[in-house]
XYZ file of N, CA and C in Angstrom:
690
model
N -46.287 -78.320 -2.727
C -45.360 -77.217 -2.970
C -43.990 -77.761 -3.382
N -43.572 -78.860 -2.707
C -42.284 -79.467 -3.017
C -42.270 -79.984 -4.449
N -43.386 -80.551 -4.887
C -43.476 -81.083 -6.252
C -43.398 -79.952 -7.262
N -44.099 -78.855 -6.964
C -44.067 -77.706 -7.879
C -42.654 -77.161 -7.997
N -41.966 -77.022 -6.866
C -40.591 -76.506 -6.892
C -39.685 -77.406 -7.710
N -39.894 -78.722 -7.550
C -39.058 -79.680 -8.274
C -39.301 -79.583 -9.779
N -40.554 -79.412 -10.165
C -40.900 -79.288 -11.583
C -40.276 -78.034 -12.179
N -40.359 -76.917 -11.427
C -39.779 -75.664 -11.909
C -38.278 -75.801 -12.100
N -37.614 -76.427 -11.126
C -36.165 -76.601 -11.222
C -35.775 -77.510 -12.375
N -36.550 -78.561 -12.566
C -36.274 -79.450 -13.687
C -36.443 -78.727 -15.017
N -37.465 -77.882 -15.110
C -37.676 -77.106 -16.336
C -36.485 -76.199 -16.604
N -35.967 -75.554 -15.558
C -34.813 -74.671 -15.711
C -33.607 -75.445 -16.222
N -33.403 -76.642 -15.693
C -32.278 -77.465 -16.142
C -32.450 -77.886 -17.590
N -33.655 -78.293 -17.952
C -33.924 -78.720 -19.329
C -33.671 -77.582 -20.303
N -34.010 -76.365 -19.897
C -33.824 -75.202 -20.781
C -32.371 -74.777 -20.844
N -31.663 -74.828 -19.716
C -30.309 -74.293 -19.655
C -29.250 -75.219 -20.222
N -29.396 -76.522 -20.050
C -28.349 -77.443 -20.496
C -28.066 -77.332 -21.988
N -29.082 -77.328 -22.887
C -28.780 -77.168 -24.303
C -28.104 -75.833 -24.618
N -28.483 -74.757 -23.895
C -27.867 -73.468 -24.133
C -26.390 -73.496 -23.759
N -26.075 -74.134 -22.633
C -24.678 -74.229 -22.219
C -23.893 -75.098 -23.182
N -24.520 -76.179 -23.668
C -23.832 -77.099 -24.571
C -23.530 -76.446 -25.908
N -24.352 -75.472 -26.321
C -24.173 -74.813 -27.603
C -23.015 -73.828 -27.573
N -22.593 -73.411 -26.381
C -21.543 -72.409 -26.253
C -20.206 -72.946 -26.753
N -19.404 -72.046 -27.318
C -18.099 -72.414 -27.852
C -17.036 -72.286 -26.768
N -16.142 -73.276 -26.737
C -15.071 -73.267 -25.746
C -13.860 -72.551 -26.332
N -13.784 -71.246 -26.115
C -12.688 -70.456 -26.669
C -12.480 -69.217 -25.814
N -11.224 -68.793 -25.705
C -10.896 -67.661 -24.850
C -9.690 -66.923 -25.413
N -9.443 -65.761 -24.857
C -8.286 -64.972 -25.267
C -7.007 -65.796 -25.082
N -6.141 -65.757 -26.084
C -4.894 -66.514 -26.043
C -4.955 -67.845 -26.769
N -6.172 -68.320 -27.064
C -6.313 -69.573 -27.808
C -5.924 -69.365 -29.270
N -5.640 -70.484 -29.939
C -5.422 -70.448 -31.378
C -6.658 -70.986 -32.081
N -6.832 -70.592 -33.324
C -7.988 -71.025 -34.091
C -7.585 -71.222 -35.545
N -8.121 -72.265 -36.163
C -7.898 -72.532 -37.586
C -9.260 -72.594 -38.256
N -9.411 -71.852 -39.356
C -10.675 -71.790 -40.081
C -10.630 -72.649 -41.335
N -11.714 -73.353 -41.572
C -11.855 -74.184 -42.771
C -13.178 -73.828 -43.439
N -13.151 -73.485 -44.732
C -14.363 -73.113 -45.438
C -15.294 -74.307 -45.558
N -16.589 -74.068 -45.361
C -17.573 -75.147 -45.394
C -18.394 -75.171 -46.675
N -18.204 -74.191 -47.541
C -18.992 -74.154 -48.771
C -18.178 -73.497 -49.877
N -18.450 -73.876 -51.115
C -17.790 -73.290 -52.266
C -18.526 -72.001 -52.614
N -18.169 -70.944 -51.887
C -18.926 -69.708 -52.001
C -18.073 -68.605 -52.605
N -18.734 -67.548 -53.075
C -18.035 -66.473 -53.779
C -17.719 -65.281 -52.887
N -18.186 -65.296 -51.640
C -17.955 -64.144 -50.780
C -16.514 -64.071 -50.292
N -15.811 -65.189 -50.291
C -14.494 -65.212 -49.670
C -14.613 -65.162 -48.163
N -15.755 -65.597 -47.654
C -15.996 -65.522 -46.217
C -16.712 -66.776 -45.735
N -17.413 -66.660 -44.597
C -18.011 -67.812 -43.948
C -19.215 -68.374 -44.682
N -19.830 -69.427 -44.122
C -19.482 -69.988 -42.816
C -18.200 -70.822 -42.839
N -17.522 -70.776 -41.698
C -16.285 -71.531 -41.519
C -16.438 -72.529 -40.380
N -15.714 -73.623 -40.484
C -15.553 -74.516 -39.346
C -14.315 -74.032 -38.603
N -14.501 -73.654 -37.353
C -13.416 -73.104 -36.540
C -12.975 -74.135 -35.506
N -11.710 -74.505 -35.541
C -11.160 -75.477 -34.596
C -10.231 -74.767 -33.630
N -10.428 -75.006 -32.339
C -9.702 -74.282 -31.300
C -8.558 -75.134 -30.762
N -7.381 -74.543 -30.712
C -6.191 -75.193 -30.136
C -5.919 -76.576 -30.730
N -6.283 -76.762 -31.993
C -6.005 -78.015 -32.679
C -6.829 -79.198 -32.215
N -7.875 -78.956 -31.448
C -8.706 -80.026 -30.894
C -10.029 -80.099 -31.667
N -10.241 -81.160 -32.470
C -11.480 -81.271 -33.268
C -12.756 -81.225 -32.434
N -12.680 -81.629 -31.171
C -13.884 -81.640 -30.333
C -14.364 -80.226 -30.004
N -13.520 -79.230 -30.252
C -13.881 -77.844 -29.945
C -14.499 -77.128 -31.141
N -14.578 -77.786 -32.285
C -14.971 -77.107 -33.526
C -16.390 -76.529 -33.447
N -16.546 -75.356 -34.022
C -17.855 -74.717 -34.123
C -17.909 -73.965 -35.453
N -19.102 -73.516 -35.824
C -19.274 -72.834 -37.107
C -19.355 -71.331 -36.879
N -18.505 -70.609 -37.586
C -18.436 -69.164 -37.424
C -18.833 -68.454 -38.714
N -19.014 -67.144 -38.596
C -19.242 -66.264 -39.742
C -18.331 -65.057 -39.599
N -17.979 -64.453 -40.721
C -17.116 -63.275 -40.695
C -17.867 -62.053 -40.193
N -17.224 -61.314 -39.325
C -17.777 -60.070 -38.811
C -17.177 -58.863 -39.531
N -16.180 -59.092 -40.359
C -15.542 -58.007 -41.084
C -15.532 -58.301 -42.586
N -15.723 -57.259 -43.362
C -15.585 -57.376 -44.814
C -14.248 -56.773 -45.234
N -13.671 -57.350 -46.279
C -12.432 -56.817 -46.848
C -11.287 -56.773 -45.847
N -11.235 -57.739 -44.962
C -10.124 -57.864 -44.020
C -9.550 -59.266 -44.163
N -8.231 -59.372 -44.184
C -7.599 -60.675 -44.328
C -7.601 -61.147 -45.775
N -7.049 -62.333 -45.988
C -6.955 -62.920 -47.324
C -7.291 -64.404 -47.243
N -7.394 -65.038 -48.416
C -7.633 -66.475 -48.452
C -6.500 -67.245 -47.792
N -5.315 -66.614 -47.709
C -4.184 -67.281 -47.058
C -4.445 -67.524 -45.574
N -5.395 -66.751 -45.012
C -5.735 -66.954 -43.597
C -6.428 -68.294 -43.361
N -7.096 -68.809 -44.407
C -7.815 -70.067 -44.264
C -6.816 -71.204 -44.132
N -6.927 -71.938 -43.055
C -6.002 -73.035 -42.799
C -4.776 -72.624 -42.018
N -4.580 -71.317 -41.842
C -3.442 -70.832 -41.052
C -3.833 -70.729 -39.577
N -2.848 -70.739 -38.715
C -3.110 -70.579 -37.288
C -3.301 -69.102 -36.969
N -4.472 -68.788 -36.433
C -4.800 -67.431 -36.016
C -4.878 -67.392 -34.490
N -4.788 -66.191 -33.941
C -4.721 -66.050 -32.490
C -5.854 -65.156 -31.993
N -6.482 -65.587 -30.893
C -7.597 -64.834 -30.314
C -7.028 -63.724 -29.428
N -7.163 -62.490 -29.914
C -6.661 -61.334 -29.168
C -7.720 -60.774 -28.237
N -8.991 -61.049 -28.556
C -10.068 -60.567 -27.704
C -11.359 -61.306 -27.989
N -12.242 -61.359 -27.010
C -13.608 -61.864 -27.178
C -14.502 -60.722 -26.728
N -15.043 -59.986 -27.693
C -15.680 -58.709 -27.407
C -17.053 -58.621 -28.077
N -17.612 -57.420 -28.048
C -18.880 -57.177 -28.747
C -18.668 -56.276 -29.961
N -17.448 -56.248 -30.482
C -17.171 -55.422 -31.646
C -16.065 -56.030 -32.515
N -16.105 -55.701 -33.792
C -15.015 -56.023 -34.711
C -14.026 -54.867 -34.693
N -12.764 -55.180 -34.923
C -11.731 -54.142 -34.874
C -11.355 -53.659 -36.264
N -10.844 -52.458 -36.313
C -10.236 -51.902 -37.517
C -11.187 -51.807 -38.710
N -12.366 -51.261 -38.484
C -13.283 -50.964 -39.585
C -13.321 -49.453 -39.781
N -13.210 -49.023 -41.005
C -13.247 -47.595 -41.301
C -14.668 -47.065 -41.110
N -14.813 -45.749 -40.909
C -16.148 -45.172 -40.699
C -17.112 -45.452 -41.843
N -16.602 -45.567 -43.075
C -17.502 -45.848 -44.197
C -17.847 -47.325 -44.310
N -17.323 -48.152 -43.391
C -17.654 -49.581 -43.337
C -18.142 -49.967 -41.949
N -18.841 -49.051 -41.287
C -19.478 -49.368 -40.014
C -18.681 -49.070 -38.774
N -17.409 -48.672 -38.919
C -16.586 -48.417 -37.752
C -16.852 -47.063 -37.121
N -16.543 -46.950 -35.822
C -16.670 -45.653 -35.162
C -15.326 -44.936 -35.219
N -15.166 -43.880 -34.427
C -13.951 -43.077 -34.478
C -12.706 -43.878 -34.080
N -12.894 -44.894 -33.268
C -11.763 -45.725 -32.842
C -11.596 -46.966 -33.705
N -12.417 -47.094 -34.749
C -12.300 -48.231 -35.654
C -13.090 -49.445 -35.231
N -13.895 -49.306 -34.204
C -14.684 -50.445 -33.720
C -16.044 -50.489 -34.408
N -16.455 -51.693 -34.792
C -17.779 -51.901 -35.388
C -18.558 -52.812 -34.439
N -19.480 -52.203 -33.693
C -20.175 -52.952 -32.645
C -21.255 -53.868 -33.224
N -21.368 -55.029 -32.626
C -22.322 -56.049 -33.032
C -23.749 -55.544 -32.854
N -24.553 -55.669 -33.891
C -25.947 -55.232 -33.817
C -26.836 -56.352 -33.280
N -27.993 -55.967 -32.761
C -28.953 -56.965 -32.282
C -29.427 -57.847 -33.426
N -29.573 -57.259 -34.617
C -30.023 -58.035 -35.775
C -29.017 -59.138 -36.133
N -27.733 -58.776 -36.147
C -26.704 -59.774 -36.447
C -26.683 -60.861 -35.378
N -26.808 -60.446 -34.117
C -26.817 -61.418 -33.017
C -27.984 -62.386 -33.156
N -29.154 -61.861 -33.493
C -30.319 -62.738 -33.674
C -30.093 -63.698 -34.836
N -29.592 -63.177 -35.950
C -29.381 -63.992 -37.140
C -28.391 -65.123 -36.866
N -27.287 -64.803 -36.210
C -26.276 -65.824 -35.919
C -26.807 -66.849 -34.919
N -27.573 -66.400 -33.958
C -28.157 -67.329 -32.983
C -29.087 -68.322 -33.668
N -29.944 -67.814 -34.559
C -30.851 -68.699 -35.297
C -30.065 -69.676 -36.165
N -29.039 -69.193 -36.801
C -28.180 -70.028 -37.647
C -27.544 -71.145 -36.828
N -26.980 -70.804 -35.685
C -26.316 -71.804 -34.853
C -27.306 -72.807 -34.258
N -28.526 -72.387 -34.027
C -29.537 -73.290 -33.481
C -30.163 -74.162 -34.565
N -29.822 -73.897 -35.828
C -30.390 -74.663 -36.933
C -31.822 -74.303 -37.226
N -32.233 -73.088 -36.833
C -33.632 -72.700 -37.000
C -33.807 -71.476 -37.900
N -32.786 -71.150 -38.697
C -32.876 -69.998 -39.586
C -33.606 -70.402 -40.866
N -34.813 -69.890 -41.043
C -35.635 -70.240 -42.197
C -34.945 -69.839 -43.495
N -34.840 -70.798 -44.408
C -34.246 -70.532 -45.712
C -32.796 -70.916 -45.823
N -32.145 -71.227 -44.694
C -30.739 -71.626 -44.760
C -30.631 -73.138 -44.886
N -29.999 -73.601 -45.986
C -29.923 -75.038 -46.250
C -28.497 -75.528 -46.489
N -27.505 -74.726 -46.128
C -26.092 -75.074 -46.281
C -25.622 -75.093 -47.731
N -26.441 -74.642 -48.648
C -25.990 -74.528 -50.040
C -25.059 -73.328 -50.163
N -24.315 -73.275 -51.279
C -23.443 -72.131 -51.519
C -24.248 -70.850 -51.605
N -25.440 -70.935 -52.202
C -26.290 -69.760 -52.342
C -26.729 -69.229 -50.976
N -27.153 -70.137 -50.094
C -27.589 -69.727 -48.762
C -26.420 -69.199 -47.937
N -25.252 -69.795 -48.118
C -24.066 -69.342 -47.382
C -23.672 -67.941 -47.805
N -23.672 -67.692 -49.108
C -23.409 -66.343 -49.605
C -24.426 -65.358 -49.043
N -25.699 -65.750 -49.071
C -26.771 -64.876 -48.610
C -26.601 -64.498 -47.144
N -26.262 -65.475 -46.328
C -26.114 -65.222 -44.897
C -24.942 -64.288 -44.628
N -23.814 -64.511 -45.318
C -22.671 -63.645 -45.089
C -22.940 -62.208 -45.542
N -23.581 -62.044 -46.683
C -23.908 -60.703 -47.152
C -24.901 -60.022 -46.218
N -25.816 -60.785 -45.651
C -26.775 -60.211 -44.698
C -26.044 -59.645 -43.483
N -25.066 -60.394 -42.972
C -24.283 -59.911 -41.824
C -23.537 -58.640 -42.203
N -22.885 -58.626 -43.359
C -22.132 -57.439 -43.769
C -23.031 -56.217 -43.904
N -24.245 -56.411 -44.431
C -25.140 -55.262 -44.554
C -25.638 -54.809 -43.189
N -25.973 -55.745 -42.321
C -26.441 -55.384 -40.984
C -25.372 -54.628 -40.200
N -24.111 -54.909 -40.500
C -23.012 -54.218 -39.819
C -22.544 -52.975 -40.580
N -23.306 -52.580 -41.622
C -23.013 -51.362 -42.405
C -21.655 -51.419 -43.105
N -21.227 -52.638 -43.471
C -19.937 -52.782 -44.131
C -20.071 -52.868 -45.649
N -21.077 -53.583 -46.109
C -21.363 -53.720 -47.528
C -22.870 -53.819 -47.713
N -23.340 -53.384 -48.870
C -24.754 -53.536 -49.196
C -24.949 -54.738 -50.104
N -26.022 -55.464 -49.867
C -26.327 -56.631 -50.686
C -26.517 -56.182 -52.130
N -25.773 -56.745 -53.071
C -25.914 -56.322 -54.473
C -27.234 -56.803 -55.064
N -27.708 -56.088 -56.042
C -28.926 -56.483 -56.741
C -28.600 -57.509 -57.823
N -29.541 -58.404 -58.063
C -29.440 -59.292 -59.206
C -28.566 -60.517 -59.048
N -27.926 -60.691 -57.888
C -27.126 -61.899 -57.664
C -28.051 -63.046 -57.252
N -27.565 -64.265 -57.428
C -28.400 -65.436 -57.113
C -28.800 -65.476 -55.647
N -27.983 -64.890 -54.792
C -28.241 -64.935 -53.355
C -28.951 -63.684 -52.830
N -29.185 -62.683 -53.683
C -29.679 -61.387 -53.220
C -31.038 -61.468 -52.526
N -31.983 -62.175 -53.121
C -33.331 -62.263 -52.546
C -33.305 -62.923 -51.174
N -32.569 -64.017 -51.058
C -32.494 -64.712 -49.773
C -31.778 -63.855 -48.740
N -30.718 -63.168 -49.138
C -29.999 -62.298 -48.211
C -30.926 -61.216 -47.665
N -31.722 -60.636 -48.540
C -32.664 -59.608 -48.098
C -33.749 -60.180 -47.186
N -34.113 -61.450 -47.405
C -35.101 -62.071 -46.519
C -34.513 -62.296 -45.127
N -33.221 -62.617 -45.057
C -32.558 -62.757 -43.754
C -32.569 -61.410 -43.019
N -32.289 -60.340 -43.759
C -32.321 -58.998 -43.172
C -33.715 -58.696 -42.616
N -34.735 -58.993 -43.420
C -36.115 -58.710 -43.009
C -36.485 -59.485 -41.749
N -36.081 -60.754 -41.663
C -36.385 -61.553 -40.477
C -35.696 -60.997 -39.246
N -34.435 -60.574 -39.395
C -33.694 -60.013 -38.267
C -34.321 -58.705 -37.798
N -34.698 -57.863 -38.746
C -35.354 -56.600 -38.388
C -36.677 -56.856 -37.678
N -37.436 -57.846 -38.149
C -38.719 -58.169 -37.537
C -38.532 -58.698 -36.120
N -37.489 -59.510 -35.917
C -37.216 -60.046 -34.578
C -36.944 -58.916 -33.595
N -36.170 -57.933 -34.021
C -35.876 -56.791 -33.153
C -37.134 -55.962 -32.920
N -37.935 -55.776 -33.962
C -39.192 -55.041 -33.815
C -40.140 -55.745 -32.855
N -40.031 -57.080 -32.777
C -40.896 -57.881 -31.904
C -40.349 -58.023 -30.485
N -39.195 -57.390 -30.213
C -38.714 -57.386 -28.836
C -37.333 -57.947 -28.592
N -36.711 -58.576 -29.602
C -35.350 -59.067 -29.378
C -34.419 -57.874 -29.209
N -33.611 -57.895 -28.169
C -32.700 -56.776 -27.921
C -31.383 -57.295 -27.386
N -30.386 -56.433 -27.388
C -29.071 -56.842 -26.926
C -28.425 -57.788 -27.920
N -27.429 -58.540 -27.450
C -26.724 -59.481 -28.332
C -26.709 -60.902 -27.780
N -27.416 -61.134 -26.672
C -27.497 -62.494 -26.136
C -26.132 -63.079 -25.847
N -25.899 -64.294 -26.318
C -24.630 -64.984 -26.089
C -23.642 -64.792 -27.233
N -23.986 -63.999 -28.219
C -23.122 -63.823 -29.386
C -22.000 -62.835 -29.066
N -20.793 -63.191 -29.457
C -19.636 -62.323 -29.282
C -18.770 -62.357 -30.540
N -17.794 -61.466 -30.580
C -16.876 -61.373 -31.712
C -15.492 -61.822 -31.275
N -14.907 -62.735 -32.038
C -13.522 -63.137 -31.817
C -12.634 -62.178 -32.592
N -11.827 -61.397 -31.878
C -10.879 -60.498 -32.514
C -9.605 -61.284 -32.799
N -9.362 -61.563 -34.069
C -8.284 -62.458 -34.472
C -7.117 -61.709 -35.101
N -5.911 -62.215 -34.858
C -4.713 -61.681 -35.495
C -3.886 -62.833 -36.038
N -3.027 -62.524 -36.996
C -2.089 -63.493 -37.530
C -0.878 -63.614 -36.600
N 0.000 -64.552 -36.924
C 1.177 -64.772 -36.091
C 2.046 -63.517 -35.984
N 2.044 -62.688 -37.046
C 2.848 -61.458 -37.019
C 2.122 -60.284 -36.389
N 0.927 -60.527 -35.850
C 0.169 -59.483 -35.184
C -0.745 -58.680 -36.078
N -0.709 -58.939 -37.387
C -1.587 -58.215 -38.308
C -3.024 -58.683 -38.155
N -3.959 -57.814 -38.515
C -5.374 -58.088 -38.323
C -5.851 -59.203 -39.242
N -6.550 -60.181 -38.681
C -7.223 -61.226 -39.452
C -8.722 -60.974 -39.350
N -9.492 -61.668 -40.153
C -10.925 -61.417 -40.192
C -11.607 -61.917 -38.920
N -12.227 -60.976 -38.191
C -12.909 -61.333 -36.950
C -14.103 -62.244 -37.232
N -14.400 -63.119 -36.268
C -15.435 -64.136 -36.438
C -16.473 -64.062 -35.321
N -17.674 -64.544 -35.637
C -18.731 -64.627 -34.637
C -18.640 -65.931 -33.865
N -19.026 -65.882 -32.603
C -18.994 -67.058 -31.743
C -20.098 -66.957 -30.706
N -20.349 -68.042 -29.993
C -21.326 -68.053 -28.895
C -20.593 -68.280 -27.585
N -20.751 -67.355 -26.674
C -20.149 -67.472 -25.349
C -21.263 -67.271 -24.331
N -21.545 -68.266 -23.491
C -22.675 -68.151 -22.566
C -22.475 -67.032 -21.569
N -23.561 -66.336 -21.255
C -23.499 -65.301 -20.236
C -23.273 -65.952 -18.878
N -22.456 -65.330 -18.013
C -22.191 -65.905 -16.682
C -23.459 -66.221 -15.910
N -24.481 -65.404 -16.091
C -25.731 -65.628 -15.342
C -26.345 -66.975 -15.677
N -26.191 -67.432 -16.922
C -26.756 -68.720 -17.314
C -26.080 -69.856 -16.568
N -24.742 -69.786 -16.450
C -24.023 -70.820 -15.727
C -24.375 -70.796 -14.253
N -24.506 -69.587 -13.681
C -24.849 -69.486 -12.269
C -26.226 -70.074 -12.002
N -27.183 -69.790 -12.884
C -28.537 -70.312 -12.708
C -28.550 -71.825 -12.857
N -27.756 -72.344 -13.803
C -27.659 -73.783 -13.998
C -27.098 -74.455 -12.745
N -26.047 -73.877 -12.178
C -25.435 -74.448 -10.979
C -26.395 -74.394 -9.792
N -27.092 -73.275 -9.633
C -28.041 -73.143 -8.526
C -29.177 -74.143 -8.645
N -29.655 -74.371 -9.859
C -30.744 -75.324 -10.069
C -30.304 -76.736 -9.726
N -29.100 -77.089 -10.168
C -28.585 -78.425 -9.890
C -28.406 -78.637 -8.389
N -27.880 -77.622 -7.713
C -27.679 -77.742 -6.268
C -29.013 -77.852 -5.530
N -30.012 -77.088 -5.987
C -31.324 -77.145 -5.341
C -31.941 -78.533 -5.470
N -31.833 -79.124 -6.651
C -32.356 -80.478 -6.845
C -31.636 -81.478 -5.943
N -30.323 -81.293 -5.793
C -29.537 -82.198 -4.955
C -30.013 -82.127 -3.503
N -30.191 -80.906 -2.996
C -30.575 -80.756 -1.587
C -32.008 -81.214 -1.335
N -32.907 -81.014 -2.330
C -34.275 -81.508 -2.182
C -34.267 -83.028 -2.064
N -33.481 -83.684 -2.939
C -33.387 -85.143 -2.911
C -32.762 -85.620 -1.607
N -31.720 -84.908 -1.156
C -31.027 -85.302 0.067
C -31.942 -85.149 1.284
N -32.734 -84.064 1.303
C -33.640 -83.841 2.427
C -34.712 -84.926 2.474
N -35.215 -85.323 1.290
C -36.225 -86.368 1.263
C -35.651 -87.683 1.791
N -34.389 -87.958 1.432
C -33.739 -89.186 1.900
C -33.580 -89.165 3.416
N -33.224 -87.983 3.942
C -33.027 -87.871 5.374
C -34.343 -88.073 6.146
N -35.461 -87.645 5.571
C -36.756 -87.754 6.229
C -37.379 -89.139 6.079
N -37.182 -89.770 4.925
C -37.878 -91.025 4.644
C -36.969 -92.237 4.569
N -35.691 -91.993 4.381
C -34.765 -93.128 4.219
C -34.831 -93.730 2.840
N -35.603 -93.095 1.954
C -35.727 -93.598 0.586
C -35.030 -92.634 -0.348
N -34.030 -93.117 -1.050
C -33.304 -92.260 -1.979
C -34.094 -92.128 -3.277
N -34.290 -90.892 -3.670
C -35.104 -90.591 -4.855
C -34.199 -90.483 -6.078
N -34.549 -91.172 -7.134
C -33.779 -91.088 -8.365
C -34.355 -89.974 -9.205
N -33.538 -88.950 -9.485
C -34.023 -87.799 -10.239
C -34.212 -88.184 -11.695
């Protein structure tokens, strides 16, 4: 029984550690600088986002808003006003509700999660794939429709189809995906970005698993005098 418990706990740790490591270290009040990662025509992501000027914090984001902000925002210091499940200041004809909020869809959350995990089929970091991914997000959020006849149109529609299929197969909610509500230094709205923030339950489970392994090892040492190397 002790061996089975140890195996289960080890499995939990193996599963949780990569998920925690993938999470972005960013919070309300932090600063962020965006750098374009591809020569794309959307005027949007993917971007390399650096937090508080520390390169070790960098992660890859995508735009959650269409037609917000300008190219001048790229390379400028932006400020995190919120870490939420919605983009701010979207009109009703671009996915916003009565208060201007555009809530993150399960499809967008799935797509961004696959992208961040490096498992999104068809994404190869080319300009075409980058355009396709950004347009897919905009369409999923009811902000823009993927245009016909563009070089990226077919791939963008395939991303949409995969996201819809994932939800049809049981993916629900938004997982660890959140929206960074960004503003400029003067308080004006900047283009909100997608990020990964681990759910508190994941950290709690990780801590409990680690503590359980520690006490199992300690108890064995107390009974046998032999310290077990995990």
